Coordinates of C-alpha atoms and ligand atoms in Angstrom, one line a residue:
X1 CA 4.9 -122.9 40.8
X2 CA 3.1 -125.0 39.4
X3 CA 5.0 -127.4 37.0
X4 CA 4.1 -129.6 34.8
X5 CA 6.0 -133.2 34.9
X6 CA 4.8 -136.2 32.6
X7 CA 1.3 -135.6 33.4
X8 CA 1.8 -135.0 37.0
X9 CA 0.6 -131.6 38.9
X10 CA 3.6 -130.6 40.8
X11 CA 2.3 -127.8 43.5
X12 CA 6.2 -127.4 45.4
X13 CA 5.6 -126.2 48.7
X14 CA 1.8 -127.3 48.4
X15 CA 0.8 -123.2 48.1
X16 CA -2.7 -122.7 46.5
X17 CA -3.1 -126.2 48.2
X18 CA -6.3 -126.6 50.1
X19 CA -6.4 -130.0 52.3
X20 CA -8.8 -129.8 55.1
X21 CA -11.3 -127.0 55.8
X22 CA -11.1 -125.1 59.1
X23 CA -13.0 -123.4 61.6
X24 CA -10.3 -122.1 63.4
X25 CA -8.6 -119.2 61.9
X26 CA -9.0 -117.5 58.4
X27 CA -6.0 -115.1 56.7
X28 CA -7.5 -113.3 54.4
X29 CA -4.1 -112.9 52.5
X30 CA -5.5 -109.9 49.6
X31 CA -6.7 -107.4 51.4
X32 CA -4.4 -108.0 55.8
X33 CA -7.4 -109.7 57.8
X34 CA -7.2 -111.9 60.3
X35 CA -10.3 -114.1 61.7
X36 CA -11.0 -116.0 65.0
X37 CA -13.4 -118.6 65.1
X38 CA -15.5 -115.1 63.5
X39 CA -13.9 -112.9 65.5
X40 CA -11.9 -110.1 63.7
X41 CA -8.1 -110.2 65.5
X42 CA -8.6 -106.7 66.0
X43 CA -11.6 -107.1 68.6
X44 CA -9.7 -109.4 70.0
X45 CA -6.4 -108.2 70.8
X46 CA -8.5 -105.1 72.0
X47 CA -10.9 -106.5 73.5
X48 CA -10.2 -109.8 75.0
X49 CA -7.6 -111.7 76.9
X50 CA -5.4 -114.4 76.0
X51 CA -7.2 -116.4 78.1
X52 CA -10.4 -116.2 76.8
X53 CA -9.3 -116.4 73.0
X54 CA -7.2 -119.6 73.7
X55 CA -11.1 -120.9 75.1
X56 CA -12.6 -119.2 72.2
X57 CA -10.6 -121.3 69.5
X58 CA -10.5 -124.9 71.7
X59 CA -14.2 -124.3 72.6
X60 CA -15.0 -122.8 69.5
X61 CA -17.4 -120.1 71.2
X62 CA -16.4 -117.3 73.5
X63 CA -16.5 -118.5 77.3
X64 CA -18.9 -116.9 79.6
X65 CA -18.4 -115.5 82.9
X66 CA -18.1 -119.4 84.5
X67 CA -17.0 -120.2 81.5
X68 CA -14.1 -118.2 81.1
X69 CA -13.2 -118.3 85.8
X70 CA -13.2 -122.5 85.9
X71 CA -10.7 -121.8 82.2
X72 CA -8.4 -119.3 84.2
X73 CA -8.4 -121.7 87.2
X74 CA -7.7 -124.8 85.2
X75 CA -4.6 -122.8 83.5
X76 CA -3.5 -121.6 86.7
X77 CA -3.1 -124.8 88.3
X78 CA -1.4 -126.8 85.9
X79 CA 1.5 -124.3 85.5
X80 CA 3.7 -125.8 87.7
X81 CA 6.5 -128.8 86.4
X82 CA 7.4 -131.5 87.8
X83 CA 11.0 -131.5 89.0
X84 CA 12.2 -134.6 87.0
X85 CA 11.3 -132.3 83.8
X86 CA 13.6 -129.3 85.6
X87 CA 15.8 -131.8 85.8
X88 CA 15.5 -132.6 82.0
X89 CA 15.7 -128.8 81.6
X90 CA 19.1 -128.3 83.3
X91 CA 20.6 -131.4 81.8
X92 CA 20.2 -129.9 78.2
X93 CA 20.7 -126.3 79.7
X94 CA 23.2 -125.1 76.4
X95 CA 20.5 -126.2 74.0
X96 CA 18.9 -123.2 72.3
X97 CA 15.6 -122.5 73.6
X98 CA 14.0 -123.9 71.5
X99 CA 15.4 -127.0 71.4
X100 CA 15.1 -127.5 75.5
X101 CA 11.6 -126.6 74.7
X102 CA 10.4 -129.0 72.5
X103 CA 12.6 -131.3 75.0
X104 CA 10.9 -130.4 77.9
X105 CA 7.3 -131.2 76.0
X106 CA 8.4 -134.6 75.1
X107 CA 9.8 -134.5 78.5
X108 CA 6.2 -133.3 79.4
X109 CA 4.4 -136.8 77.9
X110 CA 6.1 -138.9 80.4
X111 CA 4.0 -138.2 83.1
X112 CA 0.9 -137.1 81.9
X113 CA -2.6 -139.3 82.8
X114 CA -3.2 -138.9 79.3
X115 CA -0.6 -138.9 76.7
X116 CA -1.8 -142.0 74.8
X117 CA -5.5 -140.7 75.0
X118 CA -6.4 -139.6 71.7
X119 CA -10.3 -138.7 72.4
X120 CA -11.7 -135.2 72.3
X121 CA -11.5 -134.4 76.2
X122 CA -8.7 -136.3 77.1
X123 CA -7.2 -133.9 73.8
X124 CA -8.7 -130.6 75.2
X125 CA -7.4 -131.6 79.0
X126 CA -3.5 -132.2 78.1
X127 CA -3.7 -129.4 75.8
X128 CA -4.4 -127.2 78.7
X129 CA -2.2 -128.4 80.5
X130 CA 0.4 -128.0 78.1
X131 CA -0.6 -124.4 77.0
X132 CA 0.0 -123.2 80.7
X133 CA 3.8 -125.4 81.3
X134 CA 5.1 -124.4 78.3
X135 CA 5.6 -120.4 79.7
X136 CA 7.4 -122.3 82.9
X137 CA 9.3 -124.4 80.6
X138 CA 10.6 -121.8 79.0
X139 CA 11.4 -119.2 81.9
X140 CA 12.8 -121.6 83.7
X141 CA 15.1 -122.4 81.0
X142 CA 16.3 -119.6 80.5
X143 CA 16.8 -118.8 84.6
X144 CA 19.2 -121.7 84.5
X145 CA 21.0 -121.1 81.8
X146 CA 21.9 -117.8 83.5
X147 CA 22.7 -120.0 87.3
X148 CA 19.4 -119.3 88.6
X149 CA 16.5 -121.7 90.3
X150 CA 13.8 -121.4 88.5
X151 CA 10.4 -119.2 89.7
X152 CA 7.7 -120.9 90.6
X153 CA 4.4 -119.5 88.8
X154 CA 2.7 -116.5 90.8
X155 CA -1.1 -117.3 90.8
X156 CA -2.0 -113.9 91.4
X157 CA -1.1 -112.6 87.8
X158 CA -2.4 -113.8 84.3
X159 CA -0.8 -116.0 81.4
X160 CA 0.8 -113.3 80.2
X161 CA 1.9 -111.5 83.6
X162 CA 3.2 -114.7 85.3
X163 CA 5.0 -115.5 82.1
X164 CA 7.0 -111.9 82.2
X165 CA 7.4 -112.8 86.1
X166 CA 9.0 -116.2 85.7
X167 CA 11.2 -115.0 83.2
X168 CA 12.9 -111.9 84.2
X169 CA 12.1 -112.3 87.8
X170 CA 10.0 -109.2 88.2
X171 CA 6.0 -108.7 88.2
X172 CA 5.3 -106.1 85.1
X173 CA 2.6 -103.5 85.4
X174 CA -0.5 -103.5 83.8
X175 CA 0.0 -101.8 79.9
X176 CA 3.1 -104.1 80.0
X177 CA 1.0 -107.2 80.8
X178 CA -1.7 -106.2 78.6
X179 CA 0.9 -106.0 75.7
X180 CA 2.3 -109.3 76.1
X181 CA -1.1 -110.6 76.2
X182 CA -1.8 -108.8 72.8
X183 CA 1.5 -110.0 71.3
X184 CA 0.3 -113.5 72.5
X185 CA -3.1 -113.4 70.9
X186 CA -2.2 -111.8 67.8
X187 CA 0.2 -115.2 66.8
X188 CA -2.0 -117.8 68.5
X189 CA -3.3 -119.1 65.1
X190 CA -2.7 -118.7 61.6
X191 CA -4.3 -120.7 58.8
X192 CA -2.2 -123.3 57.6
X193 CA 1.1 -122.2 58.5
X194 CA 4.4 -125.0 58.4
X195 CA 4.3 -125.8 62.1
X196 CA 0.4 -126.5 62.4
X197 CA 0.6 -128.2 59.7
X198 CA 2.9 -129.6 60.6
X199 CA 0.9 -131.1 64.0
X200 CA -2.1 -131.8 62.2
X201 CA 0.1 -134.0 59.9
X202 CA 1.2 -135.9 63.3
X203 CA -2.2 -135.7 64.6
X204 CA -4.0 -137.8 60.8
X205 CA -1.4 -140.4 61.8
X206 CA -3.5 -140.7 65.5
X207 CA -0.4 -139.8 67.4
X208 CA -1.1 -137.6 70.5
X209 CA -1.4 -133.8 71.2
X210 CA 2.6 -134.3 73.0
X211 CA 4.1 -135.7 69.7
X212 CA 2.1 -133.4 67.3
X213 CA 3.5 -130.4 69.6
X214 CA 6.8 -131.4 69.5
X215 CA 6.5 -132.3 65.2
X216 CA 4.5 -128.2 65.5
X217 CA 7.5 -126.6 68.2
X218 CA 10.2 -128.4 65.4
X219 CA 8.4 -127.2 62.5
X220 CA 8.5 -123.4 64.1
X221 CA 12.2 -123.2 64.7
X222 CA 12.7 -122.9 61.0
X223 CA 13.8 -118.8 60.8
X224 CA 11.3 -118.6 58.1
X225 CA 8.9 -119.0 60.2
X226 CA 9.3 -117.7 63.9
X227 CA 13.0 -116.5 63.7
X228 CA 12.3 -113.3 61.1
X229 CA 11.7 -111.5 64.6
X230 CA 14.9 -111.8 65.8
X231 CA 16.5 -110.6 62.2
X232 CA 14.6 -107.4 62.8
X233 CA 15.9 -106.5 65.5
X234 CA 19.7 -108.1 64.5
X235 CA 19.0 -105.0 61.7
X236 CA 18.0 -102.1 63.6
X237 CA 20.4 -102.1 65.8
X238 CA 23.1 -102.8 62.8
X239 CA 21.6 -99.8 61.8
X240 CA 22.5 -98.2 64.9
X241 CA 21.4 -94.5 63.8
X242 CA 18.2 -93.5 62.1
X243 CA 20.2 -91.6 60.5
X244 CA 21.7 -94.8 58.8
X245 CA 18.8 -96.1 57.4
X246 CA 18.3 -95.2 53.6
X247 CA 22.1 -96.4 53.4
X248 CA 21.7 -99.7 55.1
X249 CA 18.7 -100.5 52.7
X250 CA 20.1 -98.8 49.7
X251 CA 23.3 -101.9 49.5
X252 CA 20.9 -104.1 51.1
X253 CA 18.8 -103.9 47.9
X254 CA 21.6 -103.5 45.6
X255 CA 22.8 -107.0 46.8
X256 CA 19.3 -108.0 46.0
X257 CA 19.1 -108.9 50.0
X258 CA 15.8 -109.2 51.7
X259 CA 14.6 -107.0 54.2
X260 CA 13.7 -108.8 57.6
X261 CA 9.9 -107.8 58.4
X262 CA 8.2 -107.5 55.3
X263 CA 6.6 -109.6 52.9
X264 CA 4.4 -113.3 53.7
X265 CA 3.2 -116.3 52.0
X266 CA 0.0 -115.6 52.2
X267 CA -0.8 -111.4 52.7
X268 CA -0.5 -109.2 49.8
X269 CA -1.1 -106.1 52.2
X270 CA 0.0 -105.5 55.9
X271 CA -0.1 -108.0 57.5
X272 CA -3.3 -107.0 60.4
X273 CA -1.0 -107.8 63.5
X274 CA 1.8 -105.5 62.8
X275 CA -0.7 -102.8 64.0
X276 CA -0.8 -103.7 67.5
X277 CA 2.5 -103.9 67.9
X278 CA 4.5 -101.2 66.2
X279 CA 1.5 -98.8 68.9
X280 CA 3.2 -101.1 71.2
X281 CA 6.5 -100.4 70.5
X282 CA 6.0 -97.1 70.5
X283 CA 4.5 -96.9 73.7
X284 CA 7.0 -99.4 75.1
X285 CA 9.4 -96.5 73.3
X286 CA 8.4 -93.8 74.9
X287 CA 7.6 -95.1 78.6
X288 CA 11.7 -96.4 78.4
X289 CA 12.9 -93.1 77.4
X290 CA 14.0 -95.3 74.3
X291 CA 12.6 -93.9 71.3
X292 CA 15.7 -94.7 69.0
X293 CA 14.4 -98.8 68.5
X294 CA 11.1 -97.2 67.3
X295 CA 12.3 -94.2 65.5
X296 CA 14.4 -96.5 63.3
X297 CA 12.0 -99.2 62.6
X298 CA 9.8 -96.4 62.0
X299 CA 11.9 -95.3 58.6
X300 CA 12.9 -98.0 57.2
X301 CA 8.8 -98.7 57.3
X302 CA 8.4 -95.7 55.1
X303 CA 11.3 -96.3 53.1
X304 CA 9.8 -99.6 52.2
X305 CA 6.8 -98.1 51.4
X306 CA 7.0 -98.5 47.2
X307 CA 7.5 -102.6 48.3
X308 CA 3.7 -102.0 49.0
X309 CA 3.3 -101.9 45.3
X310 CA 4.2 -105.9 44.7
X311 CA 2.5 -107.1 47.9
X312 CA 5.8 -106.7 50.2
X313 CA 4.0 -105.2 53.0
X314 CA 5.4 -105.1 56.6
X315 CA 4.9 -108.7 58.2
X316 CA 4.3 -108.8 62.6
X317 CA 7.6 -110.3 63.4
X318 CA 8.5 -106.4 62.4
X319 CA 7.5 -104.8 65.1
X320 CA 7.4 -107.5 67.6
X321 CA 11.5 -107.9 68.2
X322 CA 11.2 -104.4 69.3
X323 CA 9.0 -105.0 72.3
X324 CA 10.7 -108.1 72.8
X325 CA 13.8 -106.1 72.8
X326 CA 12.9 -102.9 75.0
X327 CA 11.2 -105.9 77.1
X328 CA 14.6 -107.1 78.4
X329 CA 14.2 -110.4 76.9
X330 CA 17.0 -111.6 74.9
X331 CA 16.9 -112.6 71.4
X332 CA 17.2 -115.9 71.4
X333 CA 14.1 -115.9 73.2
X334 CA 11.7 -114.2 70.5
X335 CA 10.7 -117.6 68.9
X336 CA 9.5 -119.0 72.3
X337 CA 7.6 -116.7 72.7
X338 CA 5.8 -117.2 69.4
X339 CA 6.1 -120.3 70.4
X340 CA 4.1 -120.1 73.9
X341 CA 1.1 -118.4 72.0
X342 CA 1.2 -120.6 69.5
X343 CA 0.6 -123.5 71.4
X344 CA -3.0 -123.5 72.1
X345 CA -3.4 -122.7 68.1
X346 CA -1.9 -126.0 67.7
X347 CA -4.3 -127.6 70.4
X348 CA -6.8 -126.3 68.4
X349 CA -6.1 -127.5 65.1
X350 CA -5.1 -131.4 66.6
X351 CA -8.5 -131.0 68.1
X352 CA -10.0 -130.5 64.1
X353 CA -8.0 -132.9 62.7
X354 CA -8.7 -135.5 65.7
X355 CA -12.6 -134.7 65.2
X356 CA -12.7 -135.4 61.4
X357 CA -9.7 -136.8 60.9
X358 CA -7.8 -138.3 57.5
X359 CA -4.3 -139.3 57.2
X360 CA -2.4 -136.3 55.7
X361 CA -0.3 -138.6 52.9
X362 CA 0.6 -136.5 49.8
X363 CA 2.7 -138.0 47.0
X364 CA 6.3 -137.1 45.5
X365 CA 7.3 -137.5 42.0
X366 CA 9.9 -139.8 41.9
X367 CA 12.1 -138.2 39.4
X368 CA 15.0 -140.5 39.8
X369 CA 16.7 -143.4 38.3
X370 CA 14.7 -147.0 37.6
X371 CA 16.9 -149.7 36.1
X372 CA 19.6 -149.4 38.5
X373 CA 21.7 -152.8 38.6
X374 CA 22.7 -153.5 42.1
X375 CA 26.6 -153.8 42.6
X376 CA 28.4 -155.4 45.8
X377 CA 30.3 -153.5 48.1
X378 CA 33.6 -154.9 47.0
X379 CA 32.5 -154.5 43.5
X380 CA 32.4 -150.8 43.4
X381 CA 35.3 -148.2 41.9
Ligands
ACO1 N1 13.0 -107.9 51.1 C1 13.2 -107.7 49.8 N2 12.3 -108.7 48.9 C2 11.5 -109.6 49.4 C3 11.1 -109.7 50.5 C4 11.7 -109.1 51.6 N3 11.3 -108.9 52.7 N4 9.9 -110.7 50.9 C5 10.2 -111.1 49.4 N5 10.7 -110.5 48.3 C6 11.0 -110.3 47.4 C7 11.5 -111.7 46.4 O1 12.8 -111.3 46.4 C8 10.5 -112.2 45.1 O2 11.4 -110.8 44.3 P1 11.5 -111.9 43.7 O3 10.5 -112.3 41.8 O4 12.4 -110.5 42.4 O5 12.1 -113.2 43.2 C9 9.8 -111.9 45.6 O6 9.7 -110.8 46.5 C10 8.6 -112.7 46.2 O7 9.0 -113.8 47.2 P2 8.9 -114.9 47.7 O8 9.6 -115.7 48.2 O9 8.4 -116.2 46.6 O10 7.7 -115.0 48.5 P3 7.2 -115.6 49.3 O11 5.4 -114.6 49.9 O12 7.0 -117.2 49.0 O13 8.0 -115.1 50.6 C11 8.8 -114.9 53.1 C12 7.1 -114.7 52.3 C13 9.1 -115.8 52.8 C14 8.0 -114.5 54.3 C15 9.6 -113.6 52.2 O14 8.9 -112.6 52.4 C16 10.4 -113.1 53.5 O15 11.6 -113.9 53.0 N6 10.7 -112.0 54.1 C17 11.8 -111.8 55.3 C18 11.5 -113.4 55.9 C19 10.3 -112.5 57.2 O16 9.9 -111.5 57.7 N7 9.9 -113.5 57.5 C20 8.6 -113.4 58.5 C21 7.5 -113.9 58.0 S1 5.8 -114.0 59.0 C22 6.3 -115.3 60.1 O17 6.1 -116.1 59.3 C23 5.4 -114.8 61.4

């Protein structure tokens, strides 16, 4: 990865470069651990709620009961979006859901009383509003593109349950709500991932939070970052039957093609987030009487075991796609669900960046020509 060119040490892709310190999250790649503000992701996934984990990430400590009550109320009260935002969504409804979300967040900036304010308090207030409104934008768009009216948020439901309700039109049961909450918790933050880095770069110029989140969302959309869950489900559908797994993988390996849902830029052991979604996928498949997808993916996982010796292990996207699929969520919305979870992660990292800011401005080594002679356009051959 590191190349020596004319005495300049190039670190392409900024791999292994530490550019800042953080107290938000720690990805320990060699042993497959993920820590949010000192707490193991497994403890948070099993015992916490998304709202409580968001509080932890943006405030830096676990809330007391009254702090959590207040925080949950502020999230609930901020869920609704203005009719002008719905109009914007209608006018771009045929675009990819992530493009609609990016546009929707830009539009939110036009109506936020704190948009230009970059103090810690203002960023926190905006962060709560944007976190609350991202699910509403995603769900409103999905309804509108299907010829339906958006559903107003239901204050009796928590963040995860209300998102599923606004998206699918039915109040989810307790297990499904809990599973979606877990999914959101494990996707919330992940060290210097590409989209959080993009959000930090924007914030480091003292651009506002809406702008930083738009940069994050635009970056998350790329298939090397947020798009693999969709690829995994496409693979499962292509395989079609557990009996076809071996032949499918052999053909892929022969062509040296990557298997979606395996490998990670940092983890060399199993991605700790995968465990919770594997179990969720199993339970959901059992409950729905649809064991086929779980069986196919389990067989893929088993057949891919030899790759673990090279550090290519299962990642979070391998199981999240099947959970979304079983919940009846269309594949082009999989990345948007990732965004619902990751936006408060951007807020936590933007707050950190602002609180101890330094403009992020690396160098590019110029390797082009230097002494070209300008030829007027009419004289060029
Ligand atoms: N299937 C087969 N081989 C793989 C896979 C895979 N999924 N992933 C990596 N490899 C192989 C590469 O072909 C390469 O082999 P080579 O050295 O013989 O050329 C070697 O492992 C190293 O690959 P790199 O791309 O250098 O590894 P890196 O750590 O940079 O890649 C990445 C990480 C991009 C995630 C890669 O593993 C991949 O493309 N995986 C499939 C897509 C995917 O699941 N993405 C989701 C990531 S998780 C997330 O973003 C939430």
